[in-house]
Coordinates of C-alpha atoms and ligand atoms in Angstrom, one line a residue:
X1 CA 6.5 -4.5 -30.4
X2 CA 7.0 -0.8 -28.9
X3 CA 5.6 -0.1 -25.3
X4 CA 3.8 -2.6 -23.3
X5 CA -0.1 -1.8 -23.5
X6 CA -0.1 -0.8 -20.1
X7 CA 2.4 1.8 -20.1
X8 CA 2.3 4.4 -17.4
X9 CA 2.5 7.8 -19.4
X10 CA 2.5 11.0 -17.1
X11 CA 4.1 13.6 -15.7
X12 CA 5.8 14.0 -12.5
X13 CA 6.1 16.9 -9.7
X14 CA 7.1 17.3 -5.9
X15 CA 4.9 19.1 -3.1
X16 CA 7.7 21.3 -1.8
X17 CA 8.3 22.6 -5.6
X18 CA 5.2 23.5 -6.1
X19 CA 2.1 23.3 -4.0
X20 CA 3.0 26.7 -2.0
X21 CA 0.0 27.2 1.1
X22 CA 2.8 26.7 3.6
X23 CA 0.9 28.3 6.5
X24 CA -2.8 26.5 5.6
X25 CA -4.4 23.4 6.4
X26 CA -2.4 22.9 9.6
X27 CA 0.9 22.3 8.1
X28 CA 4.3 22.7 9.7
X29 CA 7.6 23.6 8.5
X30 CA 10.5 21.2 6.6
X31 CA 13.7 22.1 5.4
X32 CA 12.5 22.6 1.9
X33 CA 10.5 25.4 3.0
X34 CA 13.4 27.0 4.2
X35 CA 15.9 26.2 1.7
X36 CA 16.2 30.1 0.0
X37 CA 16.6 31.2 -3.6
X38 CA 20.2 33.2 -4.6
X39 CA 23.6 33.1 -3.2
X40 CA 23.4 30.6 -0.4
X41 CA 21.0 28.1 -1.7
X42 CA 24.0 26.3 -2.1
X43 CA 25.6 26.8 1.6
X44 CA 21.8 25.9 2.9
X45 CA 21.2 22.8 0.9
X46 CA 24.4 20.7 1.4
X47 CA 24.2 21.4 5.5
X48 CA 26.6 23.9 5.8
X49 CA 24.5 27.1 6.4
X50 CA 22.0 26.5 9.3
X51 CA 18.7 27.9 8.1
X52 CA 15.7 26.7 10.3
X53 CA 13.8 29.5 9.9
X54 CA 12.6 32.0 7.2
X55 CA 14.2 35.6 7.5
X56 CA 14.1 38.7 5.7
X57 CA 16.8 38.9 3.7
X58 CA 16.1 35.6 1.9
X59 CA 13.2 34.7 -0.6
X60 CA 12.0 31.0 0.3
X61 CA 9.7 29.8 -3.2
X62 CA 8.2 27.0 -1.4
X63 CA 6.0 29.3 0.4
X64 CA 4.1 29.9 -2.6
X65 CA 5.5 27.0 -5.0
X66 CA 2.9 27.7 -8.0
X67 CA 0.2 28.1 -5.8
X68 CA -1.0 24.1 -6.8
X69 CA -2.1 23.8 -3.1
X70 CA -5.2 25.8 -4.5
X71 CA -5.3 25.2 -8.2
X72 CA -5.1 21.2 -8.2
X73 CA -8.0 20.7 -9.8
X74 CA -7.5 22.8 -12.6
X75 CA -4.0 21.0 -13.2
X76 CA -5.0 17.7 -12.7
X77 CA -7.7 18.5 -15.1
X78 CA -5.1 19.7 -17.7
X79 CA -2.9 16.7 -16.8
X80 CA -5.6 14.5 -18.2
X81 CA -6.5 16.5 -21.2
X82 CA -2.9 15.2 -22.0
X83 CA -4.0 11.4 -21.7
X84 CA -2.2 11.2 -18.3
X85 CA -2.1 7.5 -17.5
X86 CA -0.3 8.4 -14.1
X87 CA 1.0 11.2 -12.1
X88 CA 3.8 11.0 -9.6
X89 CA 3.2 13.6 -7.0
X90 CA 5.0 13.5 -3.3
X91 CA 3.6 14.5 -0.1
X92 CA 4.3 16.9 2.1
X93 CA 4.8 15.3 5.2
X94 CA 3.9 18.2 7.4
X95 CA 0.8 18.7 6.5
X96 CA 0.3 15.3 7.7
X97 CA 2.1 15.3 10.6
X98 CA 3.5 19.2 10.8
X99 CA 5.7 18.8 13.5
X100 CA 6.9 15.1 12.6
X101 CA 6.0 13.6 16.2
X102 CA 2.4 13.7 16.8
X103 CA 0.3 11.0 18.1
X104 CA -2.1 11.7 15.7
X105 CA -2.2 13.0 11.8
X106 CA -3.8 16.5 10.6
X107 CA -6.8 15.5 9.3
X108 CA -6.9 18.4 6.6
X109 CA -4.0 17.5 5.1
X110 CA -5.0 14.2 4.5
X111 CA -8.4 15.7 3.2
X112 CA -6.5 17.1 1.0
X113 CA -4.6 14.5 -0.6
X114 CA -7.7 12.5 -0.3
X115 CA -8.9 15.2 -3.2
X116 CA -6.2 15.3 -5.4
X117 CA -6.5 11.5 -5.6
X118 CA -10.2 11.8 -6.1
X119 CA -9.6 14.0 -8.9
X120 CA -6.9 11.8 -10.3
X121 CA -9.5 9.0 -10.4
X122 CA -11.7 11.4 -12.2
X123 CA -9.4 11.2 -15.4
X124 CA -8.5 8.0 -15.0
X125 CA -4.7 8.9 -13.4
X126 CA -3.2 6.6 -11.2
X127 CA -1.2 8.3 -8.5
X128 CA 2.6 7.1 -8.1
X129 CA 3.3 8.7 -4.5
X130 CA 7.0 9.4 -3.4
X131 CA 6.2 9.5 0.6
X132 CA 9.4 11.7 0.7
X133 CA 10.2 14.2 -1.8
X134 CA 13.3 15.6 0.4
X135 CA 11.4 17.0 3.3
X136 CA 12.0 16.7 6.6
X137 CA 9.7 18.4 9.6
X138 CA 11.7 21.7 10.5
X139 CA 10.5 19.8 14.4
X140 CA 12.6 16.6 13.9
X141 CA 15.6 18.6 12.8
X142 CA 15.7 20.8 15.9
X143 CA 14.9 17.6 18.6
X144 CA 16.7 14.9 16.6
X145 CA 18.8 15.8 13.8
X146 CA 16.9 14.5 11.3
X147 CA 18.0 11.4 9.5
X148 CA 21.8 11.5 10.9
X149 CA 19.6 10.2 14.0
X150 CA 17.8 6.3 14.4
X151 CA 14.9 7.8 15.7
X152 CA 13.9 9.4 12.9
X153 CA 12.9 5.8 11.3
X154 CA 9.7 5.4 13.8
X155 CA 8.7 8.6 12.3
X156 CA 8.8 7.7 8.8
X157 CA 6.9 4.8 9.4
X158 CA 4.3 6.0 11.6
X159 CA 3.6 8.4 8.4
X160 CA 3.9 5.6 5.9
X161 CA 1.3 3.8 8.1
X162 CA -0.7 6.5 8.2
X163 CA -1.0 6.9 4.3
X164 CA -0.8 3.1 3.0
X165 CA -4.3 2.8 5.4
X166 CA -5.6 5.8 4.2
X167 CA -5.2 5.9 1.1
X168 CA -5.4 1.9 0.8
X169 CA -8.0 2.4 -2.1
X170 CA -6.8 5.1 -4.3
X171 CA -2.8 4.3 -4.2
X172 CA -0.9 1.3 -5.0
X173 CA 2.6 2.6 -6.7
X174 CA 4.7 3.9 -3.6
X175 CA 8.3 5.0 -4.1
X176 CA 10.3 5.1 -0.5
X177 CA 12.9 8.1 -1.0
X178 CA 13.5 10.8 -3.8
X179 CA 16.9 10.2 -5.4
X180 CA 17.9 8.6 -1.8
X181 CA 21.8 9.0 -3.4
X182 CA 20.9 12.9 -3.0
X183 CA 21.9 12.4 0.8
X184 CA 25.7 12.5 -0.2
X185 CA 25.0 15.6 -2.1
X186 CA 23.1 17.7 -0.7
X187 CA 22.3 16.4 2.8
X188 CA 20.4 19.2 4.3
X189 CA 17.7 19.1 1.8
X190 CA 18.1 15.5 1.2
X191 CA 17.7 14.4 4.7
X192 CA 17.7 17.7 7.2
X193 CA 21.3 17.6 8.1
X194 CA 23.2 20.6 9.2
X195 CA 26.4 20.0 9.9
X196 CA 28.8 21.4 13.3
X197 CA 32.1 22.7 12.5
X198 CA 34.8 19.5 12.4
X199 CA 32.8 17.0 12.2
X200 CA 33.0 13.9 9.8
X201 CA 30.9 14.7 7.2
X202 CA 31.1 11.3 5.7
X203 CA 30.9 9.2 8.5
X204 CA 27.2 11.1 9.3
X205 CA 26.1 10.8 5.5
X206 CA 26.2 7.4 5.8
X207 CA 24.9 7.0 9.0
X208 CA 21.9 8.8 8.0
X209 CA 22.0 6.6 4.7
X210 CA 21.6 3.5 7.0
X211 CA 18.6 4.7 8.5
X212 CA 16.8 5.6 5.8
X213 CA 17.9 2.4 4.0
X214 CA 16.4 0.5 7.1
X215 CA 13.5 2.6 6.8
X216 CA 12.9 1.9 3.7
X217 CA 13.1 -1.6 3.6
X218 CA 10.3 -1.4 6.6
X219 CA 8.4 0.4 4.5
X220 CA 8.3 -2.1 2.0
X221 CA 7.4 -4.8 4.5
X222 CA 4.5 -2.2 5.6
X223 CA 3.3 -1.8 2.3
X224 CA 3.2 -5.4 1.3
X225 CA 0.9 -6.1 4.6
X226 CA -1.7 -3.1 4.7
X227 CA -2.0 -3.9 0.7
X228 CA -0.4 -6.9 -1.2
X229 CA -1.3 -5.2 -4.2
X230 CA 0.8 -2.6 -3.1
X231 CA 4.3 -1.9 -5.8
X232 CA 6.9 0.2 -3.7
X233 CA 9.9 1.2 -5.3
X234 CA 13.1 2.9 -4.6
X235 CA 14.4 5.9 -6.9
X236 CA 17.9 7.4 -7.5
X237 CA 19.6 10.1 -9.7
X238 CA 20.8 8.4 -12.1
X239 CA 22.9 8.5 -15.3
X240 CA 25.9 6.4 -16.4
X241 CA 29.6 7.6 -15.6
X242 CA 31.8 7.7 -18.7
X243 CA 35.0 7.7 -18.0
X244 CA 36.9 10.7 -19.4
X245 CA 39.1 8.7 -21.6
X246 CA 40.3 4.9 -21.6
X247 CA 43.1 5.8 -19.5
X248 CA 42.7 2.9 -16.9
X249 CA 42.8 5.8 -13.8
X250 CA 39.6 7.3 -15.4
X251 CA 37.9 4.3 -16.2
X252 CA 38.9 3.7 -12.1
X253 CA 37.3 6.7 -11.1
X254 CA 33.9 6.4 -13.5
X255 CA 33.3 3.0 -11.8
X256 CA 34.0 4.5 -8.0
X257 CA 31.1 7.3 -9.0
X258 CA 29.1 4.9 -10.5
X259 CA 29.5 2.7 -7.3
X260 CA 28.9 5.5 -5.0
X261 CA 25.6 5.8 -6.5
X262 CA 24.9 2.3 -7.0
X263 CA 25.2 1.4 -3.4
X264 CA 21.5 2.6 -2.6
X265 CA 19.9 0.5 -4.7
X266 CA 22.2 -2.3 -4.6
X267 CA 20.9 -2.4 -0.9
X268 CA 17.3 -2.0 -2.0
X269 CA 16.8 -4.0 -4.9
X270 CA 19.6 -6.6 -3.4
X271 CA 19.0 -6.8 0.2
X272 CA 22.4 -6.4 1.8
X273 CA 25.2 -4.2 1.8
X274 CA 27.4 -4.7 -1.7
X275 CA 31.0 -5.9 -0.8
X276 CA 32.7 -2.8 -2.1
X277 CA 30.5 -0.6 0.2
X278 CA 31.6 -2.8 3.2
X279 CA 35.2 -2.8 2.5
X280 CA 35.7 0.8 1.7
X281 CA 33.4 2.1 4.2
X282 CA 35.2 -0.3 7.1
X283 CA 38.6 0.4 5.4
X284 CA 37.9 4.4 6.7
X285 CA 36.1 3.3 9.8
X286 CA 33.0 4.8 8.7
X287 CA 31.1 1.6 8.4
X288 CA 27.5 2.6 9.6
X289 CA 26.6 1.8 13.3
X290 CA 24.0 -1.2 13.0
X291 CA 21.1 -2.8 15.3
X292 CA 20.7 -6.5 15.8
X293 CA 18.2 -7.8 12.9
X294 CA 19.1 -4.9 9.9
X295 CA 20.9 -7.1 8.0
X296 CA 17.3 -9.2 7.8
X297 CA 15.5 -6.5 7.6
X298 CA 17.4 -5.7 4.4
X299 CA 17.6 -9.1 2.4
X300 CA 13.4 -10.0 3.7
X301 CA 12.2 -6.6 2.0
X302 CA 13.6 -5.4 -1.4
X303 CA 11.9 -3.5 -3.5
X304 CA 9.3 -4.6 -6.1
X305 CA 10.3 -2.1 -8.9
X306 CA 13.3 0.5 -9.7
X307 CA 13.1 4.0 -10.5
X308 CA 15.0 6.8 -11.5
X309 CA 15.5 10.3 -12.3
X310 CA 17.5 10.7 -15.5
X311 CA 19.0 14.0 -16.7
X312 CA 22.4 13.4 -17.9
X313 CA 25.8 11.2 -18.2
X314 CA 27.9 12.0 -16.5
X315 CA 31.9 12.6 -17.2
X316 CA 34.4 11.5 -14.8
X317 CA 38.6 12.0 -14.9
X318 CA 41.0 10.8 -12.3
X319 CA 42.1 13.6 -10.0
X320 CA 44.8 15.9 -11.1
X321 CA 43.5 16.2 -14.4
X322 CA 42.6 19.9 -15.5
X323 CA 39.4 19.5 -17.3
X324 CA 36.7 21.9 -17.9
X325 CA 33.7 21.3 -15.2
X326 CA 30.3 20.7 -16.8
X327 CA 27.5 20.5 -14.4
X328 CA 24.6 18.6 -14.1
X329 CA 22.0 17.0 -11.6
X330 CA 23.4 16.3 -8.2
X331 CA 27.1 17.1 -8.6
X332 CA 29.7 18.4 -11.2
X333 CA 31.4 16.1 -13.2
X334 CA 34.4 17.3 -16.4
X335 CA 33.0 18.4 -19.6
X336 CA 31.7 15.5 -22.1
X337 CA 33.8 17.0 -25.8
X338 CA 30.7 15.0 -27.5
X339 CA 27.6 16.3 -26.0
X340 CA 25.7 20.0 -26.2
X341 CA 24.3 21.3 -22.9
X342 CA 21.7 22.3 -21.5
X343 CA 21.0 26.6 -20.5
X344 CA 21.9 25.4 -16.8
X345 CA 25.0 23.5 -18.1
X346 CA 23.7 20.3 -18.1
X347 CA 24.7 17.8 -20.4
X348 CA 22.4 16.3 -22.9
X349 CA 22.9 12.7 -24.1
X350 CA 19.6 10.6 -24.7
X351 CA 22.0 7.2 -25.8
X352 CA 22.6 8.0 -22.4
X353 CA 19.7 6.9 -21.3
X354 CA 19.8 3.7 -22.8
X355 CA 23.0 3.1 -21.7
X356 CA 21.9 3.9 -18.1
X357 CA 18.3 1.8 -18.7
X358 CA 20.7 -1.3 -20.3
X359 CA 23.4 -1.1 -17.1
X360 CA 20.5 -0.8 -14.1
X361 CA 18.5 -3.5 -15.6
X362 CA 21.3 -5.7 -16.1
X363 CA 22.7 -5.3 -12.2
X364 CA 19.0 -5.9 -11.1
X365 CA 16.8 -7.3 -13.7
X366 CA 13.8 -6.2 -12.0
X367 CA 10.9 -4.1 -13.4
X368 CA 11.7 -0.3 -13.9
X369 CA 10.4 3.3 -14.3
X370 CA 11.9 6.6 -15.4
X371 CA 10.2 9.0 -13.0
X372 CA 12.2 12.0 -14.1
X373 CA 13.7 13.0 -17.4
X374 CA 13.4 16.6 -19.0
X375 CA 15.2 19.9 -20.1
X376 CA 15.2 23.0 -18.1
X377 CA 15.0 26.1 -20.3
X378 CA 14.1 29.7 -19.8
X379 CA 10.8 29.8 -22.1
X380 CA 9.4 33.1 -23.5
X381 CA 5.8 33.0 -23.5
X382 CA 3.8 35.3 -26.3
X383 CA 1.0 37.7 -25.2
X384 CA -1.6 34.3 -24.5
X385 CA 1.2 32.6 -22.5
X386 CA 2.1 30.6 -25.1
X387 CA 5.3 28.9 -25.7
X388 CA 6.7 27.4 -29.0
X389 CA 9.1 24.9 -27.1
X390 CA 10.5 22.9 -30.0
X391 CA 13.7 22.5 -28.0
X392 CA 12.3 20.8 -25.0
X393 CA 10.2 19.1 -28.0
X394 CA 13.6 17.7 -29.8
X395 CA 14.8 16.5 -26.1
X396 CA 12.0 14.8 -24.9
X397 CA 11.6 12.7 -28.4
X398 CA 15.4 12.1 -28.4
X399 CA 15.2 10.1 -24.7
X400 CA 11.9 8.6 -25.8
X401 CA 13.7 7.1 -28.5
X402 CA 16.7 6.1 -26.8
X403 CA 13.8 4.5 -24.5
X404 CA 12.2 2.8 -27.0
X405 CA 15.1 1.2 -28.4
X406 CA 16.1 0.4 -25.0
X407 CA 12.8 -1.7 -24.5
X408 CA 12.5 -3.4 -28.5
X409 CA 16.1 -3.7 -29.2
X410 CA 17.5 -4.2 -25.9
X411 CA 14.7 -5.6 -24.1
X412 CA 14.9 -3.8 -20.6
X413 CA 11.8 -4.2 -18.8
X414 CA 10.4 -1.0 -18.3
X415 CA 6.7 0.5 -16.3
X416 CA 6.6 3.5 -17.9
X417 CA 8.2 7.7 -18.0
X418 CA 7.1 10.6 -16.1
X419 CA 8.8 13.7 -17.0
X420 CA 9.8 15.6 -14.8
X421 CA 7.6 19.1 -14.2
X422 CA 5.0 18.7 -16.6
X423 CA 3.9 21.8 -15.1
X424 CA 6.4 24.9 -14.5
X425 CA 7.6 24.6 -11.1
X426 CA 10.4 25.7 -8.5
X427 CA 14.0 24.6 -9.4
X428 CA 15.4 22.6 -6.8
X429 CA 18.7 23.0 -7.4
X430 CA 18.8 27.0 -8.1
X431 CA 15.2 27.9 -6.5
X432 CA 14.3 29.5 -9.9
X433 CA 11.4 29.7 -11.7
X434 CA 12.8 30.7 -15.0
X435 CA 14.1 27.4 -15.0
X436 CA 11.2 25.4 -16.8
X437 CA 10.2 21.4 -17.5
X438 CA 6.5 22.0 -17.9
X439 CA 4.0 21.2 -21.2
X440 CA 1.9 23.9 -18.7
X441 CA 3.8 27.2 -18.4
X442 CA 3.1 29.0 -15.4
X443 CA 3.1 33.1 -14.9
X444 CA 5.1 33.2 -11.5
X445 CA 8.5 34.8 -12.0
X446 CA 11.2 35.5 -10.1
X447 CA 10.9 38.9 -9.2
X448 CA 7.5 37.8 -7.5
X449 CA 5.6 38.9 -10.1
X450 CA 2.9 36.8 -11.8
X451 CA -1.1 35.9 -11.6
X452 CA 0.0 31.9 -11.4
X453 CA -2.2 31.7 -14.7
X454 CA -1.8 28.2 -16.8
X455 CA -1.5 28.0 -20.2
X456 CA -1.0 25.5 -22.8
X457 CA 2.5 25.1 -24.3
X458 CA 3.3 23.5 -27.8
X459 CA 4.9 20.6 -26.1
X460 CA 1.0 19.9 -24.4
X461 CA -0.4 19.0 -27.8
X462 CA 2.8 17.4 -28.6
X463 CA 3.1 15.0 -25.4
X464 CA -0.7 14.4 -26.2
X465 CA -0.2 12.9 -29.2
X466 CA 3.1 10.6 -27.9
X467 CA 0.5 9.3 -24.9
X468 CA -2.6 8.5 -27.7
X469 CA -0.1 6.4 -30.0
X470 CA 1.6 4.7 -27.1
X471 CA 4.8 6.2 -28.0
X472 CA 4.8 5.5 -31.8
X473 CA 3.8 9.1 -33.0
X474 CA 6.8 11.3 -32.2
X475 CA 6.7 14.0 -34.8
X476 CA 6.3 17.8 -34.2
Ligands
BGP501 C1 15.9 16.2 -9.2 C2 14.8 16.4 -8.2 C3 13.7 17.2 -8.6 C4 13.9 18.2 -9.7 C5 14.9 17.8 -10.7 C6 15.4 18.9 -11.7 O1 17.1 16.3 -8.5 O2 14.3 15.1 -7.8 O3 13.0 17.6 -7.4 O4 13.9 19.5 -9.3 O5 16.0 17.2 -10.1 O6 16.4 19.6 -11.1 P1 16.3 21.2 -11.0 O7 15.0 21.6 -10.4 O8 17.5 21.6 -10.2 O9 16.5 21.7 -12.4

């Protein structure tokens, strides 16, 4: 049986991560541009640092990402030597609109993405667009908050407009959000939130959660008019929580994390707000402020399709228990005694997956896509740039497996797997670039130094061969 024949094979990347040309074609400044590499990354990205502006004691990598703003073409081009079937890429949403709240859109910067889907049509690539890869204009935080304000949902969709009519004949897989659960986590790069001393943290999370909930839903409804062919989904960080052992407090708190994430897409693949949500959030009086007509707005437009980014399990004790921290993507959770990790500390548990792919597709049954999966590891390229990467190798075959038994044995319904960075890129969690995903390494290092020169990795020929066979042909 294996993969359906249409599987989407690709790769996946963000603008802010990697297309760098900050200052060019018109565009304005997000949050992501600001958000700086080193010691207060950290303090910036979760809102508690206010950063709206470069300095000089800080390095920002967006500004120069790996320079793809000027080397698409040679990319894409190496994207579909690989037998790319699709590449997810997000746009930057000030070079379309570079202060947030014009009347009209920057022409170049839709020129520009006008190219890069051109040249994906070259090689046969569809485009799977996220119209928000964490940015926010720098311009909407300073007037209106960014998302912990209403307002900023006429904004969204004035963009969303904007590209569905534009872009009407080269696009037809939208996703709303990037990991939309990233709002409790790191709100300032999730959603432009900076924080004032004392205030409640959680009630404005979920405030700003509402809106872009409501936004997204609207978007939907968007999409499905300007182009009924038109497949928008949502995406969240995903990965199961185990509880720490079968003591019933940590199988308690494992299903409050899992909840906690849950809750985005149970309101857009479901339509309305899950009961648990509505008691707990009421219960501490933070239960979102609301218009007149959400609640339809929710149940008329769910989303046609589900995807997630899938790094790890994740391990979860009842307070008061001293465990070992292990990290991970998005938040910490106690060390899994079963699992090997990652450089970073990130676990590594491909049954994982197919636990995660088994448990979203039974609370949804609809159709859906792994958008991000991968390892980040500090490669060391030889004289030519080239890297023998048999570890990210072993890890990518192990999830494809757990993924293939997941489709044949389970029978999940799944679109297809982009992994994540299929080019080096910036981390956005640490801001590194000695943190690597790609099958394309990339000389930019840390220190600054580099040519931004591509070069073929092992893993290229590898992933090559895994696209040709559909999948079947997994061996080194
Ligand atoms: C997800 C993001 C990506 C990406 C990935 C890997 O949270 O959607 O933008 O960067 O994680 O994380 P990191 O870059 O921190 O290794």
């Amino acid at each position: 049986m294996g993969f359906r024949k249409d599987f989407l094979w690709g790769g996946a990347t963000a603008a802010n991560q990697c297309e760098g040309g900050i200052c060019e074609g018109g565009r304005g400044l997000a949050n992501v541009d600001v958000c700086p590499a080193g010691a207060d990354r950290n303090a910036v990205i979760t809102g508690h640092k206010k950063m709206l502006e470069m300095d000089k004691e800080h390095v920002f990598p967006a500004v120069e990402g790996i320079d793809m703003y000027h080397r698409f073409r040679e990319d894409i081009r190496l994207f579909g030597e690989m037998g790319f079937k699709v590449y997810r890429l997000s746009i930057a949403w000030t070079r379309i609109f570079p202060d947030g709240d014009e009347e009209e859109p920057n022409e170049e910067g839709l020129k520009y993405y006008e190219e890069v889907f051109k040249e994906c049509r070259k090689y046969g690539i569809e485009p799977l667009v996220t119209i928000c890869h964490f940015d926010c204009p720098i311009g909407l935080i300073r007037k209106i908050g960014g998302w912990r304000s209403r307002g900023m949902i006429d904004f969204y969709l004035h963009l969303c407009e904007v590209l569905f009519t534009r872009f009407r004949d080269y696009v037809t897989y939208w996703l709303t959000f990037n990991e939309i659960n990233m709002i409790l986590h790191a709100p300032f790069m999730g959603a432009g939130i900076c924080f004032e001393e004392g205030e409640d943290e959680e009630r404005i999370k979920y405030q700003a959660a509402h809106h872009e909930l409501i936004a997204s839903a609207l978007a939907t409804r968007m999409a499905h008019e300007i182009n009924p062919d038109n497949k928008v989904g949502c995406m969240f960080a995903a990965g199961s929580a185990y509880p720490y052992s079968c003591r019933p407090e940590d199988v308690w708190e494992a299903l409050l994390t899992d909840q906690e994430n849950y809750f985005f897409v149970d309101v857009q693949a479901r339509g309305y707000y899950p009961s648990y949500a509505e008691a707990r959030l009421k219960k501490k009086g933070i239960f979102p402020i609301t218009e007149p007509g959400d609640k339809e707005i929710l149940r008329e437009h769910p989303v046609d399709f589900i995807s997630f980014s899938y790094y790890n399990s994740r391990c979860i004790a009842a307070p008061g228990r001293d465990q070992e921290e292990a990290g991970g993507n998005l938040f910490k959770s106690v060390k899994n005694p079963y699992l090997k990790f990652s450089g970073w500390g990130w676990p590594i548990d491909p049954l994982g997956l197919r636990i995660t792919l088994n448990q979203v597709y039974d609370r949804y049954q609809k159709p859906m896509f792994i958008v991000e999966n991968g390892l980040g590891a500090a490669d060391e390229p030889d004289g030519n740039g080239y890297v023998e990467d048999d570890y990210r190798i072993h890890y990518l075959k192990e999830h494809i497996c757990a993924m293939k038994a997941a489709v044949e044995e389970d029978g999940v319904d799944l679109m297809g797997y982009t992994s994540w960075g299929c080019i080096d890129l910036v981390s956005a969690s640490s801001g590194e670039m000695r943190k690597r995903y790609g099958f394309i390494y990339v000389d930019k290092q840390d220190d600054g130094t580099g040519t931004y020169s591509r070069s073929k990795k092992k893993s290229f020929d590898w992933y090559k061969q895994v696209i040709a066979s559909n999948g079947e042909n997994l061996q080194l």
